[in-house]
């Protein structure tokens, strides 16, 4: 069924829509291409067009335009908010850990990555033996496809466990049922793809304005570090790998002291100096979210205070909880840049009212003024997936887990200094572990990291303990994975459901 879905989506969705793809990064303005005629000679231009189409899935509402950041709701940082009733019901169910296999959130997050994987397979299949493509373009495009395929599989394995590994384009007549690989086999493929990307991709600094936003060596190193950090609780030798990879990124010229926190979320500072990789968006009003052409970001519209005119749209999703807001230390500059609270001003100086939200708070971090985005579908703000502060906190975590807590304080304090917070020192390993996971929660709030951090630490025991402490009594080890969608179970005779569903 995986192959069947990929074939249908590729043949219908891309042929109808992918040629319309646009982005605030110039490289995506070039028409993407999702298929190759056997008689077509793959040239540089064809290779680039094929590769550009691999990025489109990132923009989807079922990935970074909605579903990935709603995992912060599941993680307990926020509530759905929205319009009440059944609005956001699938996310409410997930956040209360009563999800079943027919849950819409589980279905949507399952479907989208396969589209991206299918397109990456087309690129890899078309370019590996292509003779009319220059070596520079071939290497870059292959690196981009390896990076993105690794990323799509990495999303799937953390949400669902081991998944079917489809590593070549679907051919008519092939079986559509395919069994799940193990978690270990899935991660082995992801690591292989990611290492290929590291070897093939140029550094971010080498891209000109036309190509900024493409996958780069910096981003591939960051993803590989993230993968190893995820696996390290059961493979402690990976902590040294994480530390070394973070050093490689630093040596590419990154320096947090020259970066402003708020610039990471400013539509006028896309692909800024702290960023390693972002989902590219534009303010093209020709396309809209519900038409499945998410050229513009919907974060501002989704998170704008409901019944207010702070931003265009304002659906009121993702309302921070009192518990989350209470975690900010006194003097933390990130609070007013991340959260709207009673009395703080909007873009026009009007005071925010706590009545706009069920919790008294809304997310400020991703809001874009109506001066920049006057309509609901004109928001050009990118969504950052990997940035340097995240790298520093990975470095700190790896050092601490290797028993080097004093050294771990160095990268941790770089992040804290920018936030206006005092340095920490002399902490035990356990206290430092708590401090680092806390710092990740506040630094990366609502950016899609918290859920994955929680299920990583102590092999998920941290997640269970924390969630139960805030009243999520239904959570257990099985519920740290989503169910395989029932439609997939019904269609694929080889598919096995996750335990507990």
Coordinates of C-alpha atoms in Angstrom, one line a residue:
X1 CA 0.0 0.0 0.0
X2 CA 3.0 2.3 0.6
X3 CA 4.0 2.0 -3.0
X4 CA 0.4 2.4 -4.2
X5 CA -0.1 5.6 -2.2
X6 CA 3.2 7.0 -3.4
X7 CA 2.3 6.2 -7.0
X8 CA -1.2 7.8 -6.8
X9 CA 0.1 10.9 -5.0
X10 CA 3.0 11.3 -7.3
X11 CA 1.0 10.9 -10.5
X12 CA -1.9 13.0 -9.4
X13 CA -0.7 15.6 -6.9
X14 CA 2.6 16.5 -8.4
X15 CA 1.5 16.5 -12.0
X16 CA -1.3 18.9 -11.1
X17 CA 0.5 21.1 -8.6
X18 CA 4.2 20.7 -8.4
X19 CA 5.0 22.9 -11.4
X20 CA 3.4 25.7 -9.5
X21 CA 5.9 25.5 -6.6
X22 CA 7.4 28.8 -5.6
X23 CA 9.5 29.9 -2.6
X24 CA 11.2 32.8 -1.0
X25 CA 14.4 31.1 -2.0
X26 CA 15.2 31.6 -5.6
X27 CA 16.1 28.0 -6.3
X28 CA 12.6 26.8 -5.8
X29 CA 11.3 29.3 -8.4
X30 CA 12.7 27.0 -11.0
X31 CA 9.9 24.6 -12.1
X32 CA 10.3 21.3 -10.2
X33 CA 9.8 18.1 -12.0
X34 CA 8.5 14.8 -10.6
X35 CA 8.9 12.3 -13.4
X36 CA 11.5 11.5 -16.0
X37 CA 10.5 10.2 -19.5
X38 CA 12.7 7.2 -20.3
X39 CA 13.7 9.0 -23.6
X40 CA 14.7 12.2 -21.7
X41 CA 18.4 13.0 -21.3
X42 CA 19.0 14.1 -17.8
X43 CA 20.9 17.3 -18.0
X44 CA 21.8 19.8 -15.3
X45 CA 18.5 21.6 -15.7
X46 CA 16.5 18.4 -15.5
X47 CA 18.5 17.2 -12.4
X48 CA 17.9 20.5 -10.7
X49 CA 14.1 20.5 -11.5
X50 CA 13.8 16.9 -10.2
X51 CA 15.6 17.8 -7.0
X52 CA 13.6 20.9 -6.4
X53 CA 10.5 18.9 -6.2
X54 CA 11.9 16.9 -3.2
X55 CA 11.5 20.0 -1.0
X56 CA 7.8 20.5 -1.5
X57 CA 6.7 17.9 1.1
X58 CA 8.5 20.0 3.8
X59 CA 6.0 22.8 3.2
X60 CA 3.0 20.6 3.6
X61 CA 0.4 21.2 6.3
X62 CA 1.0 17.5 7.3
X63 CA 4.6 18.4 8.1
X64 CA 6.1 21.7 9.0
X65 CA 3.2 24.0 8.1
X66 CA 1.1 22.4 10.9
X67 CA 1.6 18.8 12.2
X68 CA 5.2 18.9 13.3
X69 CA 4.8 21.9 15.6
X70 CA 1.5 20.5 17.0
X71 CA 3.7 17.9 18.6
X72 CA 4.4 20.6 21.2
X73 CA 0.8 20.2 22.2
X74 CA 1.3 16.5 22.6
X75 CA 4.4 17.2 24.7
X76 CA 2.4 19.4 27.1
X77 CA 3.9 22.8 26.2
X78 CA 0.5 24.1 25.0
X79 CA -3.2 23.3 24.3
X80 CA -5.0 23.2 21.0
X81 CA -7.1 26.3 21.6
X82 CA -8.7 26.8 18.2
X83 CA -12.5 27.1 17.9
X84 CA -13.7 24.6 20.3
X85 CA -16.0 21.6 19.6
X86 CA -14.4 19.2 17.3
X87 CA -11.9 21.7 16.0
X88 CA -8.5 20.1 16.4
X89 CA -10.1 17.0 18.0
X90 CA -7.4 14.6 16.5
X91 CA -4.7 16.7 18.2
X92 CA -6.6 16.8 21.5
X93 CA -6.9 13.0 21.4
X94 CA -3.2 12.7 20.7
X95 CA -2.3 15.0 23.6
X96 CA -4.5 13.0 26.0
X97 CA -2.9 9.8 24.7
X98 CA -6.2 8.2 23.7
X99 CA -5.3 8.1 20.0
X100 CA -6.6 5.2 18.0
X101 CA -5.6 3.9 14.5
X102 CA -8.3 6.0 12.8
X103 CA -6.9 9.3 14.3
X104 CA -6.5 12.0 11.6
X105 CA -3.2 13.3 13.1
X106 CA -1.6 9.9 12.9
X107 CA -2.8 9.5 9.3
X108 CA -1.7 12.9 8.1
X109 CA 1.8 12.6 9.6
X110 CA 2.2 9.2 8.1
X111 CA 1.2 10.1 4.5
X112 CA 3.3 13.2 3.7
X113 CA 6.8 11.8 4.2
X114 CA 6.2 9.1 1.7
X115 CA 5.6 11.6 -1.0
X116 CA 8.9 13.2 -0.3
X117 CA 10.6 9.8 -0.2
X118 CA 9.1 8.9 -3.5
X119 CA 10.5 12.0 -5.2
X120 CA 13.9 11.5 -3.6
X121 CA 14.0 8.0 -5.0
X122 CA 13.2 9.4 -8.5
X123 CA 16.2 11.8 -8.2
X124 CA 18.6 9.1 -7.0
X125 CA 17.5 6.6 -9.6
X126 CA 17.8 9.2 -12.4
X127 CA 21.1 10.7 -11.5
X128 CA 23.3 7.9 -10.3
X129 CA 24.0 6.8 -13.8
X130 CA 23.3 10.1 -15.6
X131 CA 26.2 11.0 -18.0
X132 CA 25.0 14.4 -19.2
X133 CA 25.0 16.1 -15.8
X134 CA 28.0 18.0 -14.6
X135 CA 29.9 16.5 -11.6
X136 CA 29.2 19.5 -9.5
X137 CA 25.4 19.5 -10.1
X138 CA 25.2 15.7 -9.8
X139 CA 26.9 15.6 -6.5
X140 CA 24.9 18.5 -5.1
X141 CA 21.6 17.1 -6.3
X142 CA 22.4 13.6 -5.0
X143 CA 23.4 15.0 -1.7
X144 CA 20.1 17.0 -1.4
X145 CA 18.1 13.8 -2.3
X146 CA 20.0 11.7 0.3
X147 CA 19.6 14.4 2.9
X148 CA 15.8 14.8 2.3
X149 CA 15.2 11.1 2.1
X150 CA 17.0 10.6 5.4
X151 CA 15.0 13.5 6.9
X152 CA 11.6 12.1 5.8
X153 CA 12.5 8.6 7.1
X154 CA 13.8 10.2 10.4
X155 CA 10.4 11.8 11.0
X156 CA 8.7 8.5 10.4
X157 CA 10.8 6.3 12.5
X158 CA 10.5 8.6 15.6
X159 CA 6.8 8.8 15.2
X160 CA 5.9 5.2 14.3
X161 CA 9.0 3.0 14.8
X162 CA 10.4 0.8 12.0
X163 CA 8.8 1.5 8.6
X164 CA 8.8 -0.1 5.2
X165 CA 12.0 0.9 3.3
X166 CA 11.3 1.8 -0.3
X167 CA 14.5 2.9 -1.8
X168 CA 13.6 2.9 -5.5
X169 CA 10.8 4.4 -7.6
X170 CA 7.6 2.4 -7.9
X171 CA 7.3 0.4 -11.1
X172 CA 3.9 -0.8 -12.3
X173 CA 3.4 -4.5 -11.5
X174 CA 5.5 -4.5 -8.4
X175 CA 3.8 -5.7 -5.2
X176 CA 2.2 -2.9 -3.3
X177 CA 2.4 -4.6 0.1
X178 CA 5.7 -4.2 1.9
X179 CA 6.6 -5.2 5.4
X180 CA 8.1 -3.0 8.1
X181 CA 11.8 -2.9 8.6
X182 CA 13.0 -3.0 12.2
X183 CA 13.9 0.2 14.0
X184 CA 17.5 -0.8 13.7
X185 CA 17.3 -1.4 10.0
X186 CA 15.4 1.9 9.5
X187 CA 18.1 3.9 11.4
X188 CA 20.9 2.1 9.5
X189 CA 19.4 3.4 6.2
X190 CA 18.9 6.9 7.6
X191 CA 22.5 7.1 8.8
X192 CA 23.8 5.8 5.4
X193 CA 21.8 8.4 3.5
X194 CA 22.9 11.2 5.9
X195 CA 26.5 10.2 5.6
X196 CA 26.2 10.3 1.8
X197 CA 24.7 13.8 2.1
X198 CA 27.6 15.0 4.3
X199 CA 30.1 13.7 1.7
X200 CA 28.3 15.2 -1.3
X201 CA 26.9 18.5 -0.2
X202 CA 28.7 21.9 -0.2
X203 CA 28.8 24.1 2.9
X204 CA 26.0 26.7 3.4
X205 CA 28.5 29.5 2.9
X206 CA 29.3 28.4 -0.6
X207 CA 25.7 29.0 -1.9
X208 CA 24.9 32.1 -3.7
X209 CA 21.7 34.1 -3.2
X210 CA 19.9 32.0 -5.9
X211 CA 20.6 28.7 -4.1
X212 CA 20.5 29.7 -0.4
X213 CA 18.0 27.4 1.4
X214 CA 19.1 24.2 -0.2
X215 CA 20.3 21.3 2.0
X216 CA 24.0 21.8 2.8
X217 CA 26.8 20.0 4.6
X218 CA 26.1 22.0 7.7
X219 CA 22.5 20.7 7.9
X220 CA 23.6 17.1 7.1
X221 CA 26.1 17.3 10.0
X222 CA 23.4 18.6 12.3
X223 CA 20.9 15.9 11.3
X224 CA 23.5 13.2 11.8
X225 CA 24.3 14.6 15.2
X226 CA 20.6 14.5 16.0
X227 CA 20.3 10.9 14.9
X228 CA 23.2 9.8 17.0
X229 CA 21.9 11.7 20.0
X230 CA 18.6 9.9 19.6
X231 CA 20.3 6.5 19.5
X232 CA 22.9 7.2 22.1
X233 CA 21.0 6.1 25.2
X234 CA 21.4 2.5 23.9
X235 CA 24.7 3.1 22.1
X236 CA 26.8 5.3 24.4
X237 CA 29.7 5.4 22.0
X238 CA 27.6 7.7 19.9
X239 CA 27.9 10.6 22.4
X240 CA 31.5 11.1 21.2
X241 CA 30.2 11.2 17.6
X242 CA 27.7 13.8 18.5
X243 CA 30.3 16.0 20.2
X244 CA 32.7 15.7 17.2
X245 CA 29.9 16.5 14.7
X246 CA 28.9 19.6 16.7
X247 CA 32.6 20.7 16.6
X248 CA 32.6 20.3 12.8
X249 CA 29.6 22.6 12.5
X250 CA 31.2 25.2 14.8
X251 CA 34.4 25.0 12.7
X252 CA 32.3 26.0 9.6
X253 CA 32.2 29.5 11.1
X254 CA 29.1 29.6 13.4
X255 CA 29.1 32.1 16.3
X256 CA 26.0 32.5 18.5
X257 CA 27.2 35.9 19.9
X258 CA 26.6 37.5 16.5
X259 CA 23.1 36.1 16.2
X260 CA 19.8 37.5 17.5
X261 CA 17.3 35.1 18.9
X262 CA 14.3 36.8 17.3
X263 CA 15.9 36.8 13.8
X264 CA 15.3 33.1 13.5
X265 CA 11.6 33.8 13.3
X266 CA 11.6 37.1 11.4
X267 CA 10.2 36.9 7.9
X268 CA 12.6 39.6 6.8
X269 CA 15.7 37.6 8.0
X270 CA 15.0 34.2 6.4
X271 CA 18.1 31.9 6.2
X272 CA 19.9 34.0 8.7
X273 CA 23.4 33.4 10.2
X274 CA 22.3 31.0 13.0
X275 CA 20.2 28.9 10.6
X276 CA 21.5 25.6 9.2
X277 CA 18.3 24.5 7.4
X278 CA 14.8 26.0 7.0
X279 CA 11.6 25.1 5.2
X280 CA 11.3 27.7 2.5
X281 CA 8.1 29.7 2.2
X282 CA 6.9 32.8 0.2
X283 CA 4.1 35.3 0.4
X284 CA 2.7 34.2 -3.0
X285 CA -1.1 34.9 -2.7
X286 CA -1.9 32.8 -5.8
X287 CA -1.7 29.7 -3.6
X288 CA -3.5 28.8 -0.4
X289 CA -3.3 26.2 2.3
X290 CA -6.5 24.5 1.7
X291 CA -5.7 24.1 -2.0
X292 CA -2.8 21.9 -1.0
X293 CA -0.3 24.5 -2.4
X294 CA 1.3 25.7 0.9
X295 CA 3.7 28.2 -0.6
X296 CA 3.2 30.6 2.3
X297 CA 3.6 29.7 6.0
X298 CA 0.5 29.4 8.0
X299 CA 2.1 29.5 11.4
X300 CA 1.2 33.1 12.1
X301 CA -2.4 32.5 11.1
X302 CA -2.7 29.4 13.1
X303 CA -1.1 30.8 16.2
X304 CA -2.4 34.4 16.1
X305 CA -4.8 35.1 19.1
X306 CA -8.3 34.1 18.2
X307 CA -10.9 36.9 17.9
X308 CA -8.1 39.5 17.7
X309 CA -6.6 41.5 14.8
X310 CA -3.0 41.0 15.8
X311 CA -2.2 39.2 12.6
X312 CA -4.1 38.2 9.4
X313 CA -6.3 35.2 10.2
X314 CA -5.8 34.3 13.9
X315 CA -7.1 30.8 14.6
X316 CA -5.8 30.7 18.1
X317 CA -4.0 27.3 18.0
X318 CA -1.1 26.2 20.2
X319 CA -1.9 28.2 23.4
X320 CA 1.0 27.9 25.9
X321 CA 0.1 26.4 29.3
X322 CA 0.5 28.1 32.7
X323 CA 3.0 25.3 33.6
X324 CA 5.2 26.1 30.5
X325 CA 5.2 29.9 31.0
X326 CA 6.1 29.3 34.6
X327 CA 9.3 27.6 33.6
X328 CA 10.9 30.8 32.4
X329 CA 13.7 32.0 34.7
X330 CA 13.6 35.6 35.9
X331 CA 15.3 37.8 33.3
X332 CA 14.9 35.4 30.4
X333 CA 14.7 37.6 27.3
X334 CA 13.1 34.8 25.3
X335 CA 9.9 34.9 27.2
X336 CA 8.5 38.1 25.7
X337 CA 9.8 37.0 22.2
X338 CA 8.0 33.6 22.5
X339 CA 4.8 34.2 24.5
X340 CA 2.0 36.7 24.4
X341 CA 0.7 37.4 27.9
X342 CA -1.7 39.9 29.5
X343 CA -0.6 43.5 28.9
X344 CA 2.2 43.0 26.4
X345 CA 1.7 45.0 23.2
X346 CA 1.0 43.7 19.7
X347 CA 2.7 45.1 16.6
X348 CA 0.7 48.3 16.7
X349 CA 1.1 48.9 20.5
X350 CA -2.3 47.5 21.5
X351 CA -2.3 45.4 24.6
X352 CA -2.8 41.6 24.4
X353 CA -5.8 40.4 26.4
X354 CA -5.7 37.1 28.3
X355 CA -9.3 36.5 27.2
X356 CA -8.0 35.8 23.7
X357 CA -6.8 32.4 24.9
X358 CA -8.1 29.5 27.1
X359 CA -4.9 29.5 29.0
X360 CA -4.3 33.3 29.0
X361 CA -1.4 33.0 26.6
X362 CA -0.6 32.7 22.9
X363 CA 2.5 32.0 21.0
X364 CA 4.3 35.2 19.8
X365 CA 7.4 33.6 18.3
X366 CA 6.0 33.0 14.8
X367 CA 3.6 35.9 14.4
X368 CA 4.1 38.2 11.4
X369 CA 2.6 41.7 11.3
X370 CA 0.0 42.6 8.8
X371 CA 2.5 45.1 7.3
X372 CA 4.6 42.1 6.1
X373 CA 1.7 39.6 5.6
X374 CA -1.6 41.5 5.0
X375 CA -3.6 38.3 4.2
X376 CA -3.8 34.8 5.7
X377 CA -1.9 33.3 2.8
X378 CA 0.9 35.9 2.3
X379 CA 3.3 34.9 5.1
X380 CA 6.8 34.5 3.8
X381 CA 8.5 33.5 7.1
X382 CA 10.5 30.3 6.8
X383 CA 10.4 27.6 9.5
X384 CA 13.8 26.7 11.0
X385 CA 14.5 23.0 11.4
X386 CA 18.2 23.2 12.4
X387 CA 20.0 26.1 14.0
X388 CA 23.2 26.7 15.8
X389 CA 21.8 27.1 19.4
X390 CA 20.3 23.6 19.0
X391 CA 23.8 22.3 18.0
X392 CA 25.4 23.9 21.1
X393 CA 22.8 22.2 23.3
X394 CA 23.4 18.9 21.6
X395 CA 27.1 19.3 22.3
X396 CA 26.3 20.1 26.0
X397 CA 24.1 17.0 26.3
X398 CA 26.7 14.7 24.7
X399 CA 29.5 16.0 27.0
X400 CA 27.4 15.6 30.1
X401 CA 26.4 12.0 29.2
X402 CA 30.1 11.2 28.9
X403 CA 30.6 12.4 32.5
X404 CA 32.1 15.7 31.5
X405 CA 29.6 18.0 33.2
X406 CA 32.0 20.9 33.7
X407 CA 32.8 20.9 30.0
X408 CA 29.1 20.6 29.1
X409 CA 28.5 23.9 30.9
X410 CA 30.5 25.8 28.2
X411 CA 28.2 25.4 25.2
X412 CA 25.2 25.5 27.6
X413 CA 26.3 28.9 29.0
X414 CA 26.7 30.3 25.5
X415 CA 23.0 29.8 24.9
X416 CA 22.1 31.1 28.3
X417 CA 24.2 34.2 27.9
X418 CA 22.3 35.3 24.8
X419 CA 19.0 34.7 26.8
X420 CA 20.3 37.1 29.5
X421 CA 20.7 34.3 32.1
X422 CA 23.6 33.7 34.5
X423 CA 26.1 31.0 33.9
X424 CA 25.8 27.6 35.6
X425 CA 28.7 25.7 37.0
X426 CA 29.6 22.9 39.4
X427 CA 26.5 20.8 38.7
X428 CA 26.2 17.1 39.1
X429 CA 25.6 15.0 36.0
X430 CA 21.9 14.5 36.9
X431 CA 21.4 18.2 37.7
X432 CA 23.1 19.2 34.5
X433 CA 21.0 16.7 32.5
X434 CA 17.8 18.4 33.9
X435 CA 19.3 21.9 33.2
X436 CA 20.1 21.0 29.5
X437 CA 16.7 19.5 28.8
X438 CA 15.1 22.5 30.4
X439 CA 17.2 24.8 28.3
X440 CA 16.2 23.0 25.1
X441 CA 12.6 23.3 26.1
X442 CA 12.8 27.1 26.5
X443 CA 15.2 27.9 23.6
X444 CA 13.5 25.7 21.1
X445 CA 9.9 26.1 22.3
X446 CA 7.2 25.4 19.6
X447 CA 9.8 24.6 17.0
X448 CA 9.0 20.8 16.9
X449 CA 11.8 19.6 19.2
X450 CA 10.2 19.1 22.6
X451 CA 8.4 15.8 21.9
X452 CA 11.4 14.2 20.3
X453 CA 13.6 15.4 23.2
X454 CA 11.3 14.0 25.8
X455 CA 11.1 10.5 24.2
X456 CA 14.9 10.4 23.8
X457 CA 16.0 11.2 27.4
X458 CA 16.2 8.0 29.5
X459 CA 14.6 6.0 26.6
X460 CA 11.2 7.7 27.1
X461 CA 11.1 7.5 30.9
X462 CA 11.5 11.2 31.1
X463 CA 8.5 11.7 28.9
X464 CA 6.3 9.4 30.9
X465 CA 7.3 11.0 34.2
X466 CA 6.8 14.5 33.0
X467 CA 3.5 13.9 31.3
X468 CA 2.1 12.1 34.3
X469 CA 3.2 15.0 36.5
X470 CA 1.0 17.4 34.4
X471 CA -2.1 15.1 34.6
X472 CA -1.6 12.9 31.4
X473 CA -2.6 9.7 33.2
X474 CA -3.1 7.7 30.0
X475 CA 0.5 7.9 28.8
X476 CA 2.6 4.8 28.9
X477 CA 5.5 3.3 26.9
X478 CA 3.4 2.1 24.0
X479 CA 1.8 5.6 23.6
X480 CA 5.2 7.2 22.8
X481 CA 4.7 5.9 19.3
X482 CA 1.7 6.8 17.1
X483 CA -0.5 4.0 15.7
X484 CA 0.0 2.9 12.1
X485 CA -3.1 4.4 10.3
X486 CA -6.0 2.0 10.0
X487 CA -6.3 2.7 6.3
X488 CA -2.7 1.4 5.9
X489 CA -3.4 -1.6 8.0
X490 CA -6.4 -2.5 5.9
X491 CA -4.6 -2.1 2.6
X492 CA -1.2 -3.7 3.4
X493 CA -1.5 -7.3 4.4
X494 CA 2.2 -7.3 5.6
X495 CA 1.8 -4.3 7.9
X496 CA 2.0 -5.0 11.7
X497 CA 0.4 -2.5 14.2
X498 CA 2.4 -0.9 17.0
X499 CA 1.8 -2.5 20.4
X500 CA -1.1 -1.1 22.4
X501 CA -3.3 -0.1 19.5

